CSV table of C-alpha atoms and ligand atoms in Angstrom, one decimal:
chain,number,residue,atom,x,y,z
A,1,MET,CA,-14.7,10.2,-31.0
A,2,SER,CA,-15.8,11.1,-27.4
A,3,GLY,CA,-13.2,11.9,-25.1
A,4,LEU,CA,-12.5,9.2,-21.8
A,5,VAL,CA,-15.4,8.6,-19.5
A,6,MET,CA,-14.2,7.1,-16.2
A,7,ILE,CA,-17.3,5.7,-14.6
A,8,ILE,CA,-16.4,5.3,-10.5
A,9,PHE,CA,-19.0,3.1,-8.5
A,10,GLY,CA,-19.1,4.2,-4.7
A,11,ALA,CA,-18.9,8.0,-6.0
A,12,SER,CA,-20.7,9.2,-2.7
A,13,GLY,CA,-18.1,6.8,-0.7
A,14,ASP,CA,-15.4,7.8,1.6
A,15,LEU,CA,-12.9,6.4,-0.6
A,16,THR,CA,-14.2,9.1,-4.0
A,17,LYS,CA,-14.0,12.2,-1.9
A,18,ARG,CA,-10.9,11.7,0.0
A,19,LYS,CA,-8.2,10.5,-2.8
A,20,LEU,CA,-9.7,10.2,-6.2
A,21,MET,CA,-11.5,14.1,-6.2
A,22,PRO,CA,-8.3,15.5,-5.3
A,23,ALA,CA,-6.6,12.8,-7.2
A,24,LEU,CA,-8.9,14.1,-10.6
A,25,TYR,CA,-8.7,17.7,-9.3
A,26,THR,CA,-5.0,17.4,-9.3
A,27,LEU,CA,-5.2,16.1,-12.6
A,28,TYR,CA,-7.2,18.5,-13.8
A,29,ARG,CA,-5.0,21.7,-12.6
A,30,GLU,CA,-2.3,20.4,-14.4
A,31,GLU,CA,-4.1,19.9,-17.5
A,32,ARG,CA,-3.0,16.4,-17.0
A,33,LEU,CA,-6.4,14.9,-18.2
A,34,PRO,CA,-7.4,13.5,-21.8
A,35,ASP,CA,-8.9,16.0,-24.1
A,36,GLY,CA,-12.8,15.7,-23.5
A,37,PHE,CA,-12.3,14.4,-20.0
A,38,SER,CA,-15.5,13.7,-18.1
A,39,MET,CA,-16.4,12.1,-14.8
A,40,LEU,CA,-19.8,9.5,-14.0
A,41,GLY,CA,-20.8,9.1,-10.6
A,42,GLY,CA,-23.1,5.8,-9.6
A,43,GLY,CA,-23.6,5.3,-6.6
A,44,ARG,CA,-26.9,4.6,-4.1
A,45,THR,CA,-27.7,8.3,-2.9
A,46,ASP,CA,-30.1,10.4,-4.4
A,47,TYR,CA,-28.2,12.9,-6.1
A,48,THR,CA,-28.7,15.2,-9.2
A,49,ASP,CA,-25.7,15.8,-11.6
A,50,GLU,CA,-25.9,20.0,-10.0
A,51,SER,CA,-26.1,18.6,-6.9
A,52,TYR,CA,-23.1,15.8,-6.8
A,53,ARG,CA,-21.2,18.7,-8.2
A,54,THR,CA,-22.0,20.7,-4.9
A,55,TYR,CA,-21.3,17.7,-2.9
A,56,ILE,CA,-17.4,17.5,-4.2
A,57,MET,CA,-16.6,21.0,-4.9
A,58,SER,CA,-17.8,21.7,-0.7
A,59,GLU,CA,-16.1,17.7,-0.5
A,60,LEU,CA,-12.5,19.2,-2.2
A,61,LYS,CA,-12.5,22.4,-0.3
A,62,LYS,CA,-11.8,20.0,3.0
A,63,PHE,CA,-9.6,17.7,1.1
A,64,VAL,CA,-7.3,19.3,-0.7
A,65,THR,CA,-4.7,22.5,0.9
A,66,SER,CA,-6.0,25.4,0.0
A,67,LYS,CA,-2.9,26.9,-2.4
A,68,GLU,CA,-4.3,24.5,-5.0
A,69,GLN,CA,-8.0,25.5,-4.8
A,70,THR,CA,-9.7,28.7,-6.0
A,71,ASP,CA,-13.8,29.3,-7.7
A,72,GLU,CA,-12.7,28.8,-11.2
A,73,GLN,CA,-11.0,25.6,-11.0
A,74,LEU,CA,-12.8,24.0,-8.6
A,75,LYS,CA,-15.3,24.7,-10.8
A,76,GLY,CA,-14.4,24.2,-14.0
A,77,PHE,CA,-13.4,20.9,-12.0
A,78,CYS,CA,-16.8,19.9,-11.2
A,79,SER,CA,-18.6,20.5,-14.7
A,80,ARG,CA,-17.0,17.7,-16.0
A,81,LEU,CA,-19.1,15.8,-13.5
A,82,HIS,CA,-22.2,14.0,-13.9
A,83,TYR,CA,-24.0,11.4,-11.5
A,84,LEU,CA,-26.3,8.5,-11.7
A,85,THR,CA,-28.4,7.1,-9.1
A,86,MET,CA,-27.5,3.4,-9.2
A,87,ASN,CA,-27.4,0.4,-6.7
A,88,PRO,CA,-24.5,-0.6,-8.8
A,89,ALA,CA,-25.1,-4.5,-8.0
A,90,THR,CA,-28.4,-4.3,-9.2
A,91,ALA,CA,-28.2,-6.3,-12.2
A,92,GLU,CA,-31.0,-4.3,-13.8
A,93,GLU,CA,-29.9,-0.5,-13.0
A,94,TYR,CA,-26.7,-1.8,-16.0
A,95,SER,CA,-29.1,-0.7,-18.8
A,96,LEU,CA,-29.6,2.6,-17.0
A,97,LEU,CA,-26.1,3.1,-17.0
A,98,ASN,CA,-25.7,1.8,-20.0
A,99,ALA,CA,-27.9,4.8,-21.9
A,100,ARG,CA,-26.7,7.2,-19.3
A,101,LEU,CA,-23.2,6.7,-21.5
A,102,GLN,CA,-24.7,6.5,-24.5
A,103,GLU,CA,-26.4,10.1,-23.4
A,104,LEU,CA,-22.7,11.3,-22.1
A,105,THR,CA,-20.6,10.0,-25.6
A,106,GLY,CA,-23.4,10.5,-28.1
A,107,GLU,CA,-22.2,6.8,-29.4
A,108,ARG,CA,-24.3,3.7,-29.3
A,109,GLU,CA,-21.4,1.5,-28.1
A,110,PRO,CA,-19.3,3.4,-26.1
A,111,ASP,CA,-16.4,2.4,-25.4
A,112,ASN,CA,-13.9,4.3,-24.0
A,113,LEU,CA,-14.6,4.0,-20.9
A,114,LEU,CA,-12.8,3.9,-17.1
A,115,PHE,CA,-14.8,1.8,-14.6
A,116,TYR,CA,-13.8,2.4,-11.3
A,117,LEU,CA,-14.7,0.3,-8.1
A,118,ALA,CA,-14.7,2.2,-5.4
A,119,THR,CA,-17.1,0.1,-3.0
A,120,PRO,CA,-17.7,-2.7,-0.9
A,121,PRO,CA,-15.3,-5.2,-1.8
A,122,SER,CA,-18.1,-7.6,-2.0
A,123,LEU,CA,-19.5,-6.0,-5.1
A,124,TYR,CA,-16.3,-6.7,-6.4
A,125,GLY,CA,-17.0,-9.9,-8.6
A,126,VAL,CA,-20.4,-8.9,-9.7
A,127,ILE,CA,-20.6,-5.7,-11.4
A,128,PRO,CA,-17.8,-7.1,-14.4
A,129,LEU,CA,-20.9,-9.7,-14.9
A,130,HIS,CA,-23.0,-6.4,-14.9
A,131,LEU,CA,-20.9,-5.1,-17.2
A,132,LYS,CA,-21.0,-7.5,-19.7
A,133,ALA,CA,-24.4,-8.1,-19.1
A,134,VAL,CA,-24.7,-4.7,-21.0
A,135,ARG,CA,-22.2,-5.1,-23.3
A,136,LEU,CA,-19.6,-2.6,-21.6
A,137,ASN,CA,-16.5,-4.6,-22.0
A,138,ARG,CA,-16.1,-3.5,-25.6
A,139,SER,CA,-11.9,-4.0,-26.0
A,140,ARG,CA,-10.7,0.2,-25.4
A,141,THR,CA,-12.4,-0.4,-21.6
A,142,ARG,CA,-10.3,-0.5,-18.6
A,143,ILE,CA,-11.6,-1.2,-15.2
A,144,VAL,CA,-9.8,-0.3,-12.1
A,145,VAL,CA,-10.4,-2.8,-8.9
A,146,GLU,CA,-9.5,-1.5,-5.7
A,147,LYS,CA,-7.5,-3.8,-2.9
A,148,PRO,CA,-8.5,-5.8,-0.9
A,149,PHE,CA,-8.4,-8.4,-4.3
A,150,GLY,CA,-10.1,-11.7,-2.3
A,151,TYR,CA,-10.2,-12.7,0.9
A,152,ASP,CA,-8.0,-15.5,1.0
A,153,LEU,CA,-6.2,-17.4,-1.7
A,154,GLN,CA,-9.5,-18.9,-3.2
A,155,SER,CA,-11.8,-16.0,-4.0
A,156,ALA,CA,-9.7,-14.7,-5.0
A,157,ARG,CA,-8.7,-16.8,-8.2
A,158,LYS,CA,-13.0,-16.8,-8.2
A,159,LEU,CA,-12.1,-13.1,-8.3
A,160,ASN,CA,-9.4,-13.7,-10.9
A,161,ALA,CA,-11.3,-16.1,-13.1
A,162,VAL,CA,-14.3,-13.6,-13.3
A,163,TYR,CA,-12.6,-11.3,-14.5
A,164,ALA,CA,-10.7,-13.1,-16.6
A,165,SER,CA,-13.8,-14.4,-18.1
A,166,VAL,CA,-15.9,-10.4,-18.9
A,167,PHE,CA,-12.1,-8.3,-19.5
A,168,SER,CA,-8.1,-8.9,-21.3
A,169,GLU,CA,-5.9,-9.2,-18.5
A,170,HIS,CA,-4.5,-5.7,-19.7
A,171,GLN,CA,-7.5,-4.0,-19.4
A,172,ILE,CA,-7.8,-4.9,-15.2
A,173,TYR,CA,-5.7,-2.9,-13.2
A,174,ARG,CA,-5.9,-3.4,-9.8
A,175,ILE,CA,-4.8,-0.9,-7.6
A,176,ASP,CA,-2.2,-1.1,-4.9
A,177,HIS,CA,-1.5,2.9,-4.1
A,178,PHE,CA,1.5,1.7,-2.3
A,179,LEU,CA,3.2,1.9,-5.7
A,180,GLY,CA,2.1,5.1,-6.6
A,181,LYS,CA,3.9,6.7,-4.2
A,182,GLU,CA,7.4,8.8,-5.3
A,183,THR,CA,9.6,7.1,-2.3
A,184,ALA,CA,8.5,3.5,-2.8
A,185,GLN,CA,9.5,4.3,-6.9
A,186,ASN,CA,12.4,5.8,-6.2
A,187,ILE,CA,13.8,2.2,-4.3
A,188,LEU,CA,13.6,0.9,-7.6
A,189,ALA,CA,16.5,4.1,-8.7
A,190,PHE,CA,18.3,3.6,-5.9
A,191,ARG,CA,18.9,0.2,-6.2
A,192,PHE,CA,18.6,0.4,-10.1
A,193,ALA,CA,21.1,3.1,-11.2
A,194,ASN,CA,23.6,3.1,-8.8
A,195,GLY,CA,26.4,0.2,-9.1
A,196,ILE,CA,27.5,1.0,-6.0
A,197,PHE,CA,24.7,-0.9,-3.7
A,198,GLU,CA,24.3,-3.7,-5.9
A,199,PRO,CA,27.4,-6.0,-4.5
A,200,LEU,CA,26.2,-5.3,-1.6
A,201,TRP,CA,22.7,-6.0,-2.0
A,202,ASN,CA,22.7,-9.7,-0.7
A,203,ARG,CA,22.6,-12.2,1.9
A,204,ASN,CA,26.3,-11.8,2.0
A,205,TYR,CA,26.5,-8.3,3.8
A,206,ILE,CA,23.1,-8.0,4.6
A,207,ASP,CA,22.3,-9.7,7.9
A,208,TYR,CA,18.3,-8.8,7.6
A,209,VAL,CA,15.7,-6.3,6.5
A,210,GLU,CA,13.0,-3.7,8.5
A,211,ILE,CA,9.6,-3.1,6.5
A,212,THR,CA,7.8,-0.9,8.4
A,213,ALA,CA,4.5,0.9,7.7
A,214,VAL,CA,2.6,2.2,10.8
A,215,GLU,CA,-0.1,4.7,10.8
A,216,ASN,CA,-1.1,6.7,13.9
A,217,LEU,CA,-5.4,6.6,13.4
A,218,GLY,CA,-7.2,4.2,14.4
A,219,ILE,CA,-9.5,2.7,11.6
A,220,GLU,CA,-11.2,5.7,11.0
A,221,GLY,CA,-14.9,4.6,11.3
A,222,ARG,CA,-14.2,1.4,9.1
A,223,GLY,CA,-15.2,-1.1,11.4
A,224,GLY,CA,-17.2,-2.3,9.0
A,225,TYR,CA,-15.1,-3.4,6.9
A,226,TYR,CA,-11.7,-3.8,8.3
A,227,GLU,CA,-13.7,-5.7,11.5
A,228,GLY,CA,-13.9,-8.8,8.1
A,229,ALA,CA,-10.4,-7.6,7.2
A,230,GLY,CA,-7.5,-6.7,9.9
A,231,ALA,CA,-3.8,-5.6,9.7
A,232,LEU,CA,-3.2,-9.2,7.6
A,233,ARG,CA,-5.4,-8.3,4.3
A,234,ASP,CA,-5.5,-4.7,5.1
A,235,MET,CA,-1.6,-4.0,5.0
A,236,VAL,CA,0.2,-7.0,5.0
A,237,GLN,CA,-0.9,-9.0,1.9
A,238,ASN,CA,-0.3,-6.4,-1.0
A,239,HIS,CA,1.4,-3.2,0.0
A,240,LEU,CA,3.3,-4.1,2.4
A,241,ILE,CA,4.4,-7.1,0.5
A,242,GLN,CA,5.0,-5.3,-2.3
A,243,LEU,CA,7.8,-3.0,-0.2
A,244,VAL,CA,9.1,-6.6,0.1
A,245,ALA,CA,9.1,-7.4,-3.3
A,246,LEU,CA,10.9,-4.0,-4.4
A,247,THR,CA,13.2,-4.8,-2.0
A,248,ALA,CA,14.4,-7.7,-2.9
A,249,MET,CA,13.5,-8.2,-6.4
A,250,GLU,CA,16.8,-9.1,-9.4
A,251,PRO,CA,16.4,-5.4,-11.5
A,252,PRO,CA,14.3,-5.8,-15.2
A,253,VAL,CA,15.8,-6.6,-18.2
A,254,THR,CA,13.2,-3.5,-19.3
A,255,PHE,CA,11.9,-1.0,-17.5
A,256,ASN,CA,8.1,-2.2,-18.9
A,257,ALA,CA,4.4,-3.4,-17.5
A,258,ASP,CA,5.9,-7.2,-18.2
A,259,LYS,CA,9.1,-7.4,-17.1
A,260,PHE,CA,9.3,-5.9,-14.0
A,261,ARG,CA,5.7,-7.4,-13.2
A,262,ASN,CA,7.9,-11.3,-14.7
A,263,GLU,CA,10.1,-10.0,-11.1
A,264,VAL,CA,7.9,-9.2,-8.5
A,265,VAL,CA,5.8,-12.3,-9.4
A,266,LYS,CA,9.5,-14.1,-8.8
A,267,VAL,CA,9.7,-12.5,-5.0
A,268,TYR,CA,6.4,-13.7,-4.1
A,269,GLU,CA,7.3,-17.2,-5.6
A,270,SER,CA,10.6,-17.9,-3.2
A,271,LEU,CA,8.6,-17.0,-0.4
A,272,THR,CA,9.9,-20.0,2.2
A,273,PRO,CA,6.5,-21.3,2.8
A,274,LEU,CA,5.3,-20.7,6.3
A,275,THR,CA,5.4,-23.2,9.4
A,276,GLU,CA,3.5,-24.9,12.5
A,277,THR,CA,6.9,-22.7,13.9
A,278,ASP,CA,6.0,-19.5,12.1
A,279,PHE,CA,2.6,-19.1,12.2
A,280,GLU,CA,3.6,-19.9,16.8
A,281,GLU,CA,6.7,-18.4,16.4
A,282,HIS,CA,7.3,-15.6,13.8
A,283,ILE,CA,3.8,-13.9,13.3
A,284,VAL,CA,2.1,-11.4,17.0
A,285,ARG,CA,-0.9,-10.4,16.1
A,286,GLY,CA,-2.2,-6.8,18.4
A,287,GLN,CA,-4.9,-5.0,18.7
A,288,TYR,CA,-5.2,-1.9,20.2
A,289,THR,CA,-7.1,-1.2,23.2
A,290,ALA,CA,-8.6,2.1,25.0
A,291,SER,CA,-5.3,4.6,26.4
A,292,ASN,CA,-6.3,7.9,28.4
A,293,THR,CA,-7.1,9.9,25.4
A,294,LYS,CA,-7.8,7.1,22.5
A,295,ALA,CA,-10.9,4.5,22.5
A,296,GLY,CA,-9.8,0.5,22.1
A,297,TYR,CA,-10.4,-0.3,18.8
A,298,ARG,CA,-13.6,-3.2,21.0
A,299,GLU,CA,-14.6,0.3,21.3
A,300,GLU,CA,-14.8,1.3,17.7
A,301,ARG,CA,-17.8,1.5,15.9
A,302,GLN,CA,-19.8,-1.7,13.9
A,303,VAL,CA,-16.9,-3.1,15.6
A,304,SER,CA,-17.9,-6.1,18.1
A,305,SER,CA,-17.5,-5.9,21.5
A,306,ASP,CA,-14.6,-9.3,21.4
A,307,SER,CA,-13.3,-9.1,17.9
A,308,ARG,CA,-10.0,-10.8,17.7
A,309,THR,CA,-9.4,-9.0,14.6
A,310,GLU,CA,-5.5,-7.8,15.2
A,311,THR,CA,-5.0,-4.4,14.3
A,312,TYR,CA,-1.4,-4.8,14.4
A,313,ILE,CA,1.0,-7.8,13.2
A,314,ALA,CA,5.0,-8.1,12.3
A,315,MET,CA,6.4,-11.0,11.4
A,316,LYS,CA,9.6,-13.3,9.6
A,317,ILE,CA,9.4,-13.8,6.4
A,318,GLY,CA,11.8,-15.8,4.8
A,319,ILE,CA,13.3,-15.2,0.8
A,320,ASN,CA,14.8,-18.8,-0.8
A,321,ASN,CA,17.1,-17.8,-3.6
A,322,TRP,CA,20.0,-17.0,-4.1
A,323,ARG,CA,20.3,-13.8,-3.5
A,324,TRP,CA,18.0,-13.8,-0.4
A,325,SER,CA,18.4,-17.2,1.5
A,326,GLY,CA,19.0,-16.8,5.0
A,327,VAL,CA,18.4,-13.5,5.2
A,328,PRO,CA,15.4,-12.7,7.5
A,329,PHE,CA,12.6,-9.6,6.6
A,330,TYR,CA,10.7,-8.7,9.5
A,331,ILE,CA,7.8,-6.5,8.5
A,332,ARG,CA,5.3,-4.8,10.5
A,333,THR,CA,2.2,-2.6,10.7
A,334,GLY,CA,-0.4,-0.7,12.9
A,335,LYS,CA,-2.8,1.0,14.4
A,336,GLN,CA,-3.2,3.2,16.4
A,337,MET,CA,1.1,3.1,17.2
A,338,PRO,CA,2.7,6.1,18.0
A,339,THR,CA,3.4,8.0,14.5
A,340,LYS,CA,2.8,7.6,11.0
A,341,VAL,CA,5.9,6.1,8.8
A,342,THR,CA,6.3,3.9,6.1
A,343,GLU,CA,10.3,2.9,5.7
A,344,ILE,CA,12.7,0.3,5.1
A,345,VAL,CA,15.4,-0.1,6.9
A,346,VAL,CA,18.9,-2.5,6.2
A,347,HIS,CA,20.9,-3.4,8.2
A,348,PHE,CA,24.4,-4.7,7.1
A,349,ARG,CA,26.2,-7.6,8.7
A,350,LYS,CA,28.4,-6.2,12.2
A,351,THR,CA,32.6,-6.5,11.1
A,352,PRO,CA,33.6,-10.3,11.6
A,353,TYR,CA,35.2,-9.2,14.7
A,354,GLN,CA,35.4,-6.0,17.1
A,355,MET,CA,39.3,-4.3,17.8
A,356,PHE,CA,36.7,-1.1,19.9
A,357,ARG,CA,35.1,-1.6,23.3
A,358,CYS,CA,31.3,0.2,24.3
A,359,GLU,CA,32.9,3.6,25.5
A,360,GLY,CA,31.4,6.4,26.5
A,361,GLY,CA,28.1,3.4,27.1
A,362,HIS,CA,28.4,4.4,22.6
A,363,CYS,CA,28.5,1.1,21.1
A,364,PRO,CA,29.8,0.4,17.3
A,365,ARG,CA,26.8,-0.6,15.8
A,366,ALA,CA,26.5,-2.4,12.4
A,367,ASN,CA,25.8,0.1,9.7
A,368,THR,CA,22.3,0.0,8.5
A,369,LEU,CA,20.4,2.3,5.3
A,370,ILE,CA,17.4,3.9,5.7
A,371,LEU,CA,14.8,4.1,2.9
A,372,ARG,CA,11.2,6.4,4.1
A,373,LEU,CA,9.3,6.5,1.9
A,374,GLN,CA,6.8,8.8,4.5
A,375,PRO,CA,7.0,11.4,6.2
A,376,ASN,CA,9.9,12.7,5.7
A,377,GLU,CA,10.5,11.0,2.8
A,378,GLY,CA,15.3,10.3,1.8
A,379,ILE,CA,17.5,8.1,2.1
A,380,VAL,CA,19.5,8.1,5.7
A,381,LEU,CA,22.4,6.2,5.8
A,382,LYS,CA,23.9,5.6,9.2
A,383,PHE,CA,28.1,4.5,10.5
A,384,GLY,CA,30.0,4.7,13.3
A,385,MET,CA,32.4,7.2,13.6
A,386,LYS,CA,35.6,8.1,17.0
A,387,LEU,CA,34.6,10.9,18.6
A,388,PRO,CA,36.8,14.1,18.8
A,389,GLY,CA,39.1,13.2,22.2
A,390,SER,CA,41.7,11.0,24.4
A,391,GLY,CA,39.9,7.5,24.5
A,392,PHE,CA,38.5,5.5,21.6
A,393,GLU,CA,35.4,6.5,22.2
A,394,LEU,CA,32.4,6.0,19.1
A,395,LYS,CA,29.2,7.5,18.0
A,396,GLN,CA,27.2,6.6,15.2
A,397,VAL,CA,26.4,9.4,12.3
A,398,THR,CA,24.0,9.6,9.8
A,399,MET,CA,24.5,10.1,5.9
A,400,ASP,CA,20.7,11.6,4.7
A,401,PHE,CA,19.3,12.4,1.9
A,402,SER,CA,15.9,14.9,1.8
A,403,TYR,CA,13.9,14.2,-0.6
A,404,ASP,CA,12.4,17.5,-1.7
A,405,LYS,CA,15.9,18.8,-2.7
A,406,LEU,CA,15.2,16.9,-6.0
A,407,GLY,CA,12.0,19.3,-6.0
A,408,GLU,CA,8.4,19.2,-4.8
A,409,LEU,CA,6.7,16.5,-4.6
A,410,PRO,CA,4.0,15.6,-6.9
A,411,THR,CA,0.1,16.8,-5.3
A,412,GLY,CA,-2.3,15.3,-5.2
A,413,ASP,CA,-0.5,12.0,-4.0
A,414,ALA,CA,-0.3,8.1,-5.7
A,415,TYR,CA,-3.5,8.2,-6.3
A,416,ALA,CA,-3.2,11.1,-9.8
A,417,ARG,CA,0.2,8.6,-10.9
A,418,LEU,CA,-2.0,5.5,-10.6
A,419,ILE,CA,-5.1,6.6,-12.3
A,420,GLU,CA,-3.1,8.6,-14.9
A,421,ASP,CA,-1.4,5.5,-16.6
A,422,CYS,CA,-4.5,4.1,-16.2
A,423,MET,CA,-6.0,6.7,-18.6
A,424,HIS,CA,-2.6,5.8,-20.2
A,425,GLY,CA,-3.0,1.6,-21.0
A,426,ASP,CA,0.5,1.8,-18.7
A,427,PRO,CA,-0.3,-1.2,-16.1
A,428,THR,CA,3.5,-0.9,-14.6
A,429,LEU,CA,2.4,0.1,-11.2
A,430,PHE,CA,-1.2,-2.5,-11.1
A,431,THR,CA,-1.2,-5.9,-9.7
A,432,ARG,CA,-1.3,-9.0,-11.9
A,433,SER,CA,-3.5,-11.8,-11.2
A,434,ASP,CA,-0.6,-14.4,-11.1
A,435,ALA,CA,1.1,-11.8,-8.2
A,436,VAL,CA,-2.3,-11.9,-6.8
A,437,GLU,CA,-3.0,-15.3,-6.4
A,438,ALA,CA,1.2,-15.7,-5.2
A,439,SER,CA,1.0,-13.2,-3.3
A,440,TRP,CA,-1.8,-14.5,-1.2
A,441,ARG,CA,-0.6,-18.5,-1.9
A,442,PHE,CA,1.9,-17.2,0.6
A,443,PHE,CA,-0.5,-16.0,3.1
A,444,ASP,CA,-3.9,-17.8,3.1
A,445,PRO,CA,-2.0,-21.0,5.6
A,446,VAL,CA,-1.5,-18.0,8.4
A,447,LEU,CA,-5.5,-17.7,7.5
A,448,ARG,CA,-6.4,-21.2,8.4
A,449,TYR,CA,-4.2,-21.7,10.4
A,450,TRP,CA,-6.0,-18.5,13.0
A,451,GLU,CA,-9.4,-20.5,11.6
A,452,LYS,CA,-8.2,-23.1,13.4
A,453,HIS,CA,-6.3,-22.3,16.1
A,454,PRO,CA,-8.7,-18.7,17.0
A,455,HIS,CA,-7.5,-19.3,20.4
A,456,THR,CA,-3.9,-18.1,18.4
A,457,PRO,CA,-2.0,-14.6,20.7
A,458,LEU,CA,-3.8,-12.1,20.2
A,459,TYR,CA,-1.8,-9.0,22.3
A,460,GLY,CA,-3.3,-5.8,23.5
A,461,TYR,CA,-1.1,-3.2,23.2
A,462,PRO,CA,-2.1,0.7,24.0
A,463,ALA,CA,-3.5,2.8,21.2
A,464,GLY,CA,-0.1,5.5,21.2
A,465,THR,CA,3.0,3.3,21.9
A,466,TRP,CA,5.3,0.7,19.6
A,467,GLY,CA,2.4,-2.3,20.5
A,468,PRO,CA,2.9,-6.2,21.6
A,469,LEU,CA,6.8,-6.8,23.6
A,470,GLU,CA,5.9,-10.0,21.3
A,471,SER,CA,6.8,-8.7,18.7
A,472,GLU,CA,10.1,-7.8,20.4
A,473,LYS,CA,10.6,-11.0,20.9
A,474,MET,CA,10.3,-12.9,18.1
A,475,MET,CA,14.1,-10.9,16.9
A,476,TYR,CA,15.4,-12.0,19.5
A,477,GLU,CA,17.3,-15.0,17.6
A,478,HIS,CA,18.3,-13.4,15.0
A,479,ASP,CA,19.8,-10.9,18.0
A,480,ALA,CA,18.0,-8.0,15.4
A,481,GLU,CA,15.8,-5.4,17.4
A,482,TRP,CA,12.5,-3.2,15.7
A,483,THR,CA,14.2,0.6,14.6
A,484,ASN,CA,11.0,2.4,16.4
A,485,PRO,CA,11.8,6.3,14.1
A,486,CYS,CA,11.6,9.8,14.9
A,487,LYS,CA,10.0,11.7,13.0
A,488,ASN,CA,13.3,14.1,12.0
A,489,LEU,CA,14.8,12.4,9.6
A,490,THR,CA,18.3,13.5,10.6
A,491,ASN,CA,17.5,12.3,14.4
A,492,THR,CA,20.7,9.7,15.2
A,493,ASP,CA,18.9,8.1,18.2
A,494,GLU,CA,18.3,4.9,17.3
A,495,TYR,CA,15.2,4.6,20.0
A,496,CYS,CA,13.4,8.3,20.1
A,497,GLU,CA,11.8,10.1,22.7
A,498,LEU,CA,8.0,10.4,21.4
B,3,LIG,C1,-5.3,1.4,2.6
B,3,LIG,C2,-5.8,0.9,4.4
B,3,LIG,O1,-4.6,0.3,2.0
B,3,LIG,O2,-3.9,2.3,3.5
B,3,LIG,C3,-5.7,1.3,4.8
B,3,LIG,O3,-7.0,-0.1,3.8
B,3,LIG,C4,-4.0,2.0,5.7
B,3,LIG,O4,-6.6,1.0,6.3
B,3,LIG,C5,-4.3,2.8,3.9
B,3,LIG,O5,-4.6,3.3,6.5
B,3,LIG,C6,-2.6,3.6,4.4
B,3,LIG,O6,-1.9,4.7,2.9
B,3,LIG,P1,-0.8,5.2,3.5
B,3,LIG,O7,-0.8,5.7,1.7
B,3,LIG,O8,-1.6,6.9,3.7
B,3,LIG,O9,0.4,5.2,4.1
């Protein structure tokens, strides 16, 4: 029997060189690839096996650290790569693909295949049907689809129906790379392997939760894609809502794919449906404008000069269940922010009454717990202490744990972990069809509202700032505020000078 062949559609694209190849290379170096593994790239750019290997070799040198490169390893890895010039949109070209796979595997009916769709989303619905037409959907075959899975609820349903007509659900891997991050998985360990937080992890003790995933980069030349997506489709409907699920979910009875994913779906199904008031008052959209050194969104390549696509979004969402009823979850994401950070801040309730006065400008504050996913991965608990000396001046101090104390974080990032899981047939960290639809069901009304009200405010914010002020105002009614994080995890100041 032949080894696994991974077929990447979009093999000459950005995702392949930035993420997939470095991930595969890591798996190769660490001897985590299955025996006899090979990769066949498919794409429209004309390459031979040889010229594709040369191209990937030069890209790997840019995207993996020099510590991880030796000529011998790079060559060894690249010798496993093959390439077929093809247009994945064209049905006729799949017989070429079939023939090439027969040649590579030496089998008339190749089956041990892993297809990876690193193409524009417009091809997600077409490729499975073309694969089926040449019977490349046999029982051991798996298919990985990038996000966004669907453009809205209706298109996600359609896409699910297409996939279900070609593959069984256990063969379909909808990837959301946030779930491949060690620190995202660590939220589960933190919550479910430690008894002390569980009694506090509910509406009785938690006042509100903030989830932030912001970046200091713009759209990195992806204007064509981003114009049709915006922050809601690019980050919120998948990555951010996954983080909400990890924070809010009930413990699965056992940690297996179905039990874990059942709990995720339950969170999505408990999201309080958004109303007109929410669309108007609890969702804030922004778009970065030019600043001293940075171009504005509308000046980016392939972006319309009067684009109303949001590059920032902040919203308040609720979860209608026994654990979370009445606890707002504030989520936000944005491009061209002052820093790159992904973190969850849990704000505990204040003490029932306050016997200490604000002295020396230090007011007693409620406790917060920060789960920092990146960078400076770790966990911080903040609490008030008395400053030594006369009077009763309080200061907020931190107790912090830095994730790197447990050892080096694995190289190759989330993609290596997820691709490896898929090779082993473990779908736990991939999104199931019902979860995709449940998430779209919640967000679809937002898209409909924006469509109907094209003049819903879109606030400009200068590139390199923390986004529109309106997103602060949105939180006043709950007496809440955003924690604008510092780069340094141990910095105790709530708001940092950047
Ligand atoms: C991707 C989005 O899914 O996630 C990008 O398409 C975004 O726009 C990226 O930059 C962020 O991921 P990470 O792992 O760098 O935080």
